[in-house]
CSV table of C-alpha atoms in Angstrom, one decimal:
chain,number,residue,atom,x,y,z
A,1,UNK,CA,-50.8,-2.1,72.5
A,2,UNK,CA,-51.4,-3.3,69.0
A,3,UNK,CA,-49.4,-5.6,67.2
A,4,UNK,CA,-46.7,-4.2,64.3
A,5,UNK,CA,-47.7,-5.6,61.2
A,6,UNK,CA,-46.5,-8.4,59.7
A,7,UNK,CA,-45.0,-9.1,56.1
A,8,UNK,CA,-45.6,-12.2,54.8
A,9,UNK,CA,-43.0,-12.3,52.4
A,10,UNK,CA,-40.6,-11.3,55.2
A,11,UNK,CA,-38.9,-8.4,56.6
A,12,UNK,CA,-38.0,-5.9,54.1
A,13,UNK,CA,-34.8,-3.5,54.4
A,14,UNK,CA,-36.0,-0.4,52.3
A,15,UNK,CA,-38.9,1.6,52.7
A,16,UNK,CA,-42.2,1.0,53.7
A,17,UNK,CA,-44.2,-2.0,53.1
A,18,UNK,CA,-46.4,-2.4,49.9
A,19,UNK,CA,-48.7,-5.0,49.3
A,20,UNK,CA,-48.0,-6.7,45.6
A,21,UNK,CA,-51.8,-6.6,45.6
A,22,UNK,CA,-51.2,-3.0,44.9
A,23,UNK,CA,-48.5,-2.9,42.6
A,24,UNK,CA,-49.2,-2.1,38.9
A,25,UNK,CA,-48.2,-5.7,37.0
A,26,UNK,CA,-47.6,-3.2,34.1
A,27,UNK,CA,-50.1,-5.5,31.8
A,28,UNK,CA,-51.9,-3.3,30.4
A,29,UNK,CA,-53.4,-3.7,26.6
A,30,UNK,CA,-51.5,-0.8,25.2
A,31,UNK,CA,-48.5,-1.8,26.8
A,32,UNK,CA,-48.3,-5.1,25.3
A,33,UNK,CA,-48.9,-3.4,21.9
A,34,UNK,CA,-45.7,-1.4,22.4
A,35,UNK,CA,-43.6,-4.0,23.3
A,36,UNK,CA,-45.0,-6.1,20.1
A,37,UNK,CA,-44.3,-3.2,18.0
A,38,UNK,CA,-40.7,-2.5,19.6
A,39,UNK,CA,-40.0,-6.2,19.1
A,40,UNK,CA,-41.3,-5.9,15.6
A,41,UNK,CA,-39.1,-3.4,14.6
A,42,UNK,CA,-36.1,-4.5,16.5
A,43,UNK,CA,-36.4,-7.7,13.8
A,44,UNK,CA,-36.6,-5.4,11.3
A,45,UNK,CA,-33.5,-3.7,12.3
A,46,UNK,CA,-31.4,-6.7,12.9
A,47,UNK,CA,-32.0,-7.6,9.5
A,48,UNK,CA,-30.9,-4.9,7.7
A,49,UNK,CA,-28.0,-4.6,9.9
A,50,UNK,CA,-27.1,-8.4,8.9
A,51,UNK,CA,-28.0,-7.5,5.1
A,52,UNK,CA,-25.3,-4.6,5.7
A,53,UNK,CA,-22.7,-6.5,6.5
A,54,UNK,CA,-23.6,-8.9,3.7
A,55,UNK,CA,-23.6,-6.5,1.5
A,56,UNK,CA,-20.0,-5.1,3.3
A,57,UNK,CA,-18.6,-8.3,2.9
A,58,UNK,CA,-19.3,-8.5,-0.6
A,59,UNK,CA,-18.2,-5.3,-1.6
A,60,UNK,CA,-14.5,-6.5,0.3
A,61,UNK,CA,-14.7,-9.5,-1.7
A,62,UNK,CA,-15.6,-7.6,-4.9
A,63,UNK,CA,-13.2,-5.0,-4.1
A,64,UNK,CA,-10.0,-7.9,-4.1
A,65,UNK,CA,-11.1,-9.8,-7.1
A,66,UNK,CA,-11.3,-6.3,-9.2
A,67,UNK,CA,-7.4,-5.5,-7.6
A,68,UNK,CA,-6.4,-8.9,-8.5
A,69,UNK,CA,-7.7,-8.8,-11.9
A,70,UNK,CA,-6.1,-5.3,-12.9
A,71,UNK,CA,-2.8,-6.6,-11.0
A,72,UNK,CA,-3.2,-9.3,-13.6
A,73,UNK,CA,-3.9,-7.2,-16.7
A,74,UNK,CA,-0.7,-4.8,-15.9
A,75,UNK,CA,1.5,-7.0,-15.3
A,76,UNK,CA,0.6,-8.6,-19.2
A,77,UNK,CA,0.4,-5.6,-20.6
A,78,UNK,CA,4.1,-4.8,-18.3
A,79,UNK,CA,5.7,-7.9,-19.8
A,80,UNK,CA,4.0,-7.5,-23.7
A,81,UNK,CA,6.2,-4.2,-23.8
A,82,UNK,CA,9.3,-6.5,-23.7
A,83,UNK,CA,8.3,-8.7,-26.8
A,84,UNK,CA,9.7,-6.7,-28.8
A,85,UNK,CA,13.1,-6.1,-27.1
A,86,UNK,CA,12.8,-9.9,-26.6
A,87,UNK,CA,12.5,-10.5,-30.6
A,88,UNK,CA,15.3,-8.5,-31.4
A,89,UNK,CA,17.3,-10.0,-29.1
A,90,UNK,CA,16.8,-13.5,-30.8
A,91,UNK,CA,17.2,-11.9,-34.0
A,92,UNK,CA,21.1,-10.4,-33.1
A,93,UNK,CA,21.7,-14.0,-31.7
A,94,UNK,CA,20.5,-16.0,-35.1
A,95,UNK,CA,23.3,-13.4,-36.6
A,96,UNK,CA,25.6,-14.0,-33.9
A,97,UNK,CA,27.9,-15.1,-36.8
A,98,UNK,CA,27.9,-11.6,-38.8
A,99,UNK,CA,30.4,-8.6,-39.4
A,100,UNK,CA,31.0,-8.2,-34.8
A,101,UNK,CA,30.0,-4.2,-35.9
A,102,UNK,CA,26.6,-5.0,-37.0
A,103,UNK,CA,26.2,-6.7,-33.9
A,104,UNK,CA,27.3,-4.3,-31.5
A,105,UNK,CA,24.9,-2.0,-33.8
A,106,UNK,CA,22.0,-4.2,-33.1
A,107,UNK,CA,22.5,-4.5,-29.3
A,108,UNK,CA,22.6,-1.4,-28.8
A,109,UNK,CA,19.4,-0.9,-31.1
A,110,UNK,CA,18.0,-3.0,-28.5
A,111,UNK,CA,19.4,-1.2,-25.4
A,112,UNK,CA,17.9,1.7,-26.5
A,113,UNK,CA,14.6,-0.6,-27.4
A,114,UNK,CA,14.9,-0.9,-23.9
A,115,UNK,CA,15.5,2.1,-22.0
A,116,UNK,CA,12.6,3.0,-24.4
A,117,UNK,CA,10.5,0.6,-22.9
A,118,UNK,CA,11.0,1.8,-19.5
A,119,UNK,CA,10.4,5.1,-19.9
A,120,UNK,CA,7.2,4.4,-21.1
A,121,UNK,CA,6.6,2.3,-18.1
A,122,UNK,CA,7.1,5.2,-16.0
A,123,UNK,CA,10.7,4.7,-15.3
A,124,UNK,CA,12.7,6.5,-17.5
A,125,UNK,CA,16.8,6.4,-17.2
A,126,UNK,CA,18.6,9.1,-15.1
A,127,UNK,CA,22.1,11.0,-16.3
A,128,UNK,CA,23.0,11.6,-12.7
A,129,UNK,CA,26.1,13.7,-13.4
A,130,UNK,CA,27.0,16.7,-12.3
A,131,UNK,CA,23.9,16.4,-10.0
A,132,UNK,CA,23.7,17.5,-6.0
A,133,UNK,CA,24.2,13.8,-4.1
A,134,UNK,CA,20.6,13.2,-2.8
A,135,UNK,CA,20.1,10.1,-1.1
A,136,UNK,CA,16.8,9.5,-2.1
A,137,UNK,CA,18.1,9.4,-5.6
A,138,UNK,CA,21.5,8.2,-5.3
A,139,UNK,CA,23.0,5.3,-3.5
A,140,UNK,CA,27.2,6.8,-2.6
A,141,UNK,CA,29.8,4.2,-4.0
A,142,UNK,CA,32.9,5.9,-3.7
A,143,UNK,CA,34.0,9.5,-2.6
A,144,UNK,CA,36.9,11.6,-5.2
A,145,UNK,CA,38.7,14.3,-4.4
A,146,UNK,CA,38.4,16.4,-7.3
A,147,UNK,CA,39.6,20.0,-7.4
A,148,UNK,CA,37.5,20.6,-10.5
A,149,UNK,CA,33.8,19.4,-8.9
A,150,UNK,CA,31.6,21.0,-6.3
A,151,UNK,CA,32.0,19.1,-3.1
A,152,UNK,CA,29.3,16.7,-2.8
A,153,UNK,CA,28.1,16.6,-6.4
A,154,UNK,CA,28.0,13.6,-8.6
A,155,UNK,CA,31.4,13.2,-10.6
A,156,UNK,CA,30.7,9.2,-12.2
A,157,UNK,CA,27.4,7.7,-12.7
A,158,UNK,CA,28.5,3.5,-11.8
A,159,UNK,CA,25.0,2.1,-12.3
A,160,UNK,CA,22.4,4.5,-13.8
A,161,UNK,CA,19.1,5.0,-11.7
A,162,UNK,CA,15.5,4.7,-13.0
A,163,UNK,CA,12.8,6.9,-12.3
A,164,UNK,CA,11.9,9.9,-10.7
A,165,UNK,CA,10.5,11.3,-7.7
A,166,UNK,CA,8.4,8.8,-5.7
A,167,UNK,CA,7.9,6.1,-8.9
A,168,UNK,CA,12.4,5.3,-8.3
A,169,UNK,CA,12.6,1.5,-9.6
A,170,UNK,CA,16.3,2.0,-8.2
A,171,UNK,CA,18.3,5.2,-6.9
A,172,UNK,CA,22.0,5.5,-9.1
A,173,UNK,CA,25.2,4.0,-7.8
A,174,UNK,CA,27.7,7.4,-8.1
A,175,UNK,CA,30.7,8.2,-7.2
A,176,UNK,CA,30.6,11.8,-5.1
A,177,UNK,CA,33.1,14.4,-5.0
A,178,UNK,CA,34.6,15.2,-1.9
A,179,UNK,CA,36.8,18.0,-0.9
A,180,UNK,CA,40.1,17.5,-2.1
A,181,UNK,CA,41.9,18.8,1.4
A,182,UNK,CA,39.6,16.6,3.6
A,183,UNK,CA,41.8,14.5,5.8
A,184,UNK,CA,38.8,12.6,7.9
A,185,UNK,CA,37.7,11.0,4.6
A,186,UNK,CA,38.5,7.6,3.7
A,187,UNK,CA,40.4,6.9,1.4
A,188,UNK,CA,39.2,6.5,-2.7
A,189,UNK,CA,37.1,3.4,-2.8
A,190,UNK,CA,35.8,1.7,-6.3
A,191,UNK,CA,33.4,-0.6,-6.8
């Protein structure tokens, strides 16, 4: 009987044995120039991918200094629009001591100066009444039974609203009509 061979590297579990004299090591002079290449290239790559997000991070940055500065400039050229309204305001107050109609003429020169100045801003003022209640646009104050209005219309415009559609600086406070034989309502509230 012969003897079984023997591993010298001990038993092994899977498959049959091969001598590592007989393995290919892989080391072969094209080989190596492949993996030089690869690793060459694999540089290259992680550079531009940290020169991208170099360049990300200063477009971000560029990006929030550009919205800061245009923030900046509206809001100048926002409060320059009330110079004017401002100056006629101290104007009516150096003549506080005139005839009390020219003063009443001059503030409300400078109301309408105002309201001007909003509606250029993109806000102009609403005249709510006789308007459908929408409560995007109007904020209810009060309910009135009143024979002569269409249930849930607005009947009184309390404080007027500015704006339209989505650009609303504030919706109107109105008092809405209710029907005038409604007993669940509460009672007429003012504000």
């Amino acid at each position: 009987m012969s003897e079984p061979d023997v591993d010298p590297h001990g038993p092994h579990v899977h498959g049959p044995h091969v001598d590592p004299r007989d393995q290919d090591t892989g080391n072969h002079p094209a080989d190596n120039v492949d993996v030089a290449t690869l690793q060459t290239r694999i540089a290259e790559l992680e550079d531009l991918w940290r020169r991208a997000l170099a360049d990300l991070d200063n477009i971000r940055k560029r990006a929030a200094r550009d919205t800061a500065a245009q923030q900046a400039t509206e809001r100048a050229r926002s409060a320059g629009e009330w110079l004017p309204v401002l100056d006629n305001l101290d104007l009516a107050l150096e003549h506080a001591a005139a005839d009390p109609r020219a003063i009443v003429n001059g503030v409300r020169a400078v109301r309408d100066q105002a309201l001007s100045v909003l509606a250029g801003l993109g806000f102009p003022r609403r005249d709510d009444t006789g308007d459908k209640f929408d409560p995007v646009r109007h904020e209810a104050v009060a309910t009135v039974a009143d024979p002569s209005a269409e249930e849930g219309t607005v009947v009184h415009v309390v404080r007027p609203g500015y704006g339209d559609g989505d650009r609303q600086l504030r919706p109107a406070a109105v008092v809405v009509a209710r029907s005038p034989s409604d007993p669940d309502e509460p009672p007429e509230r003012a504000s």
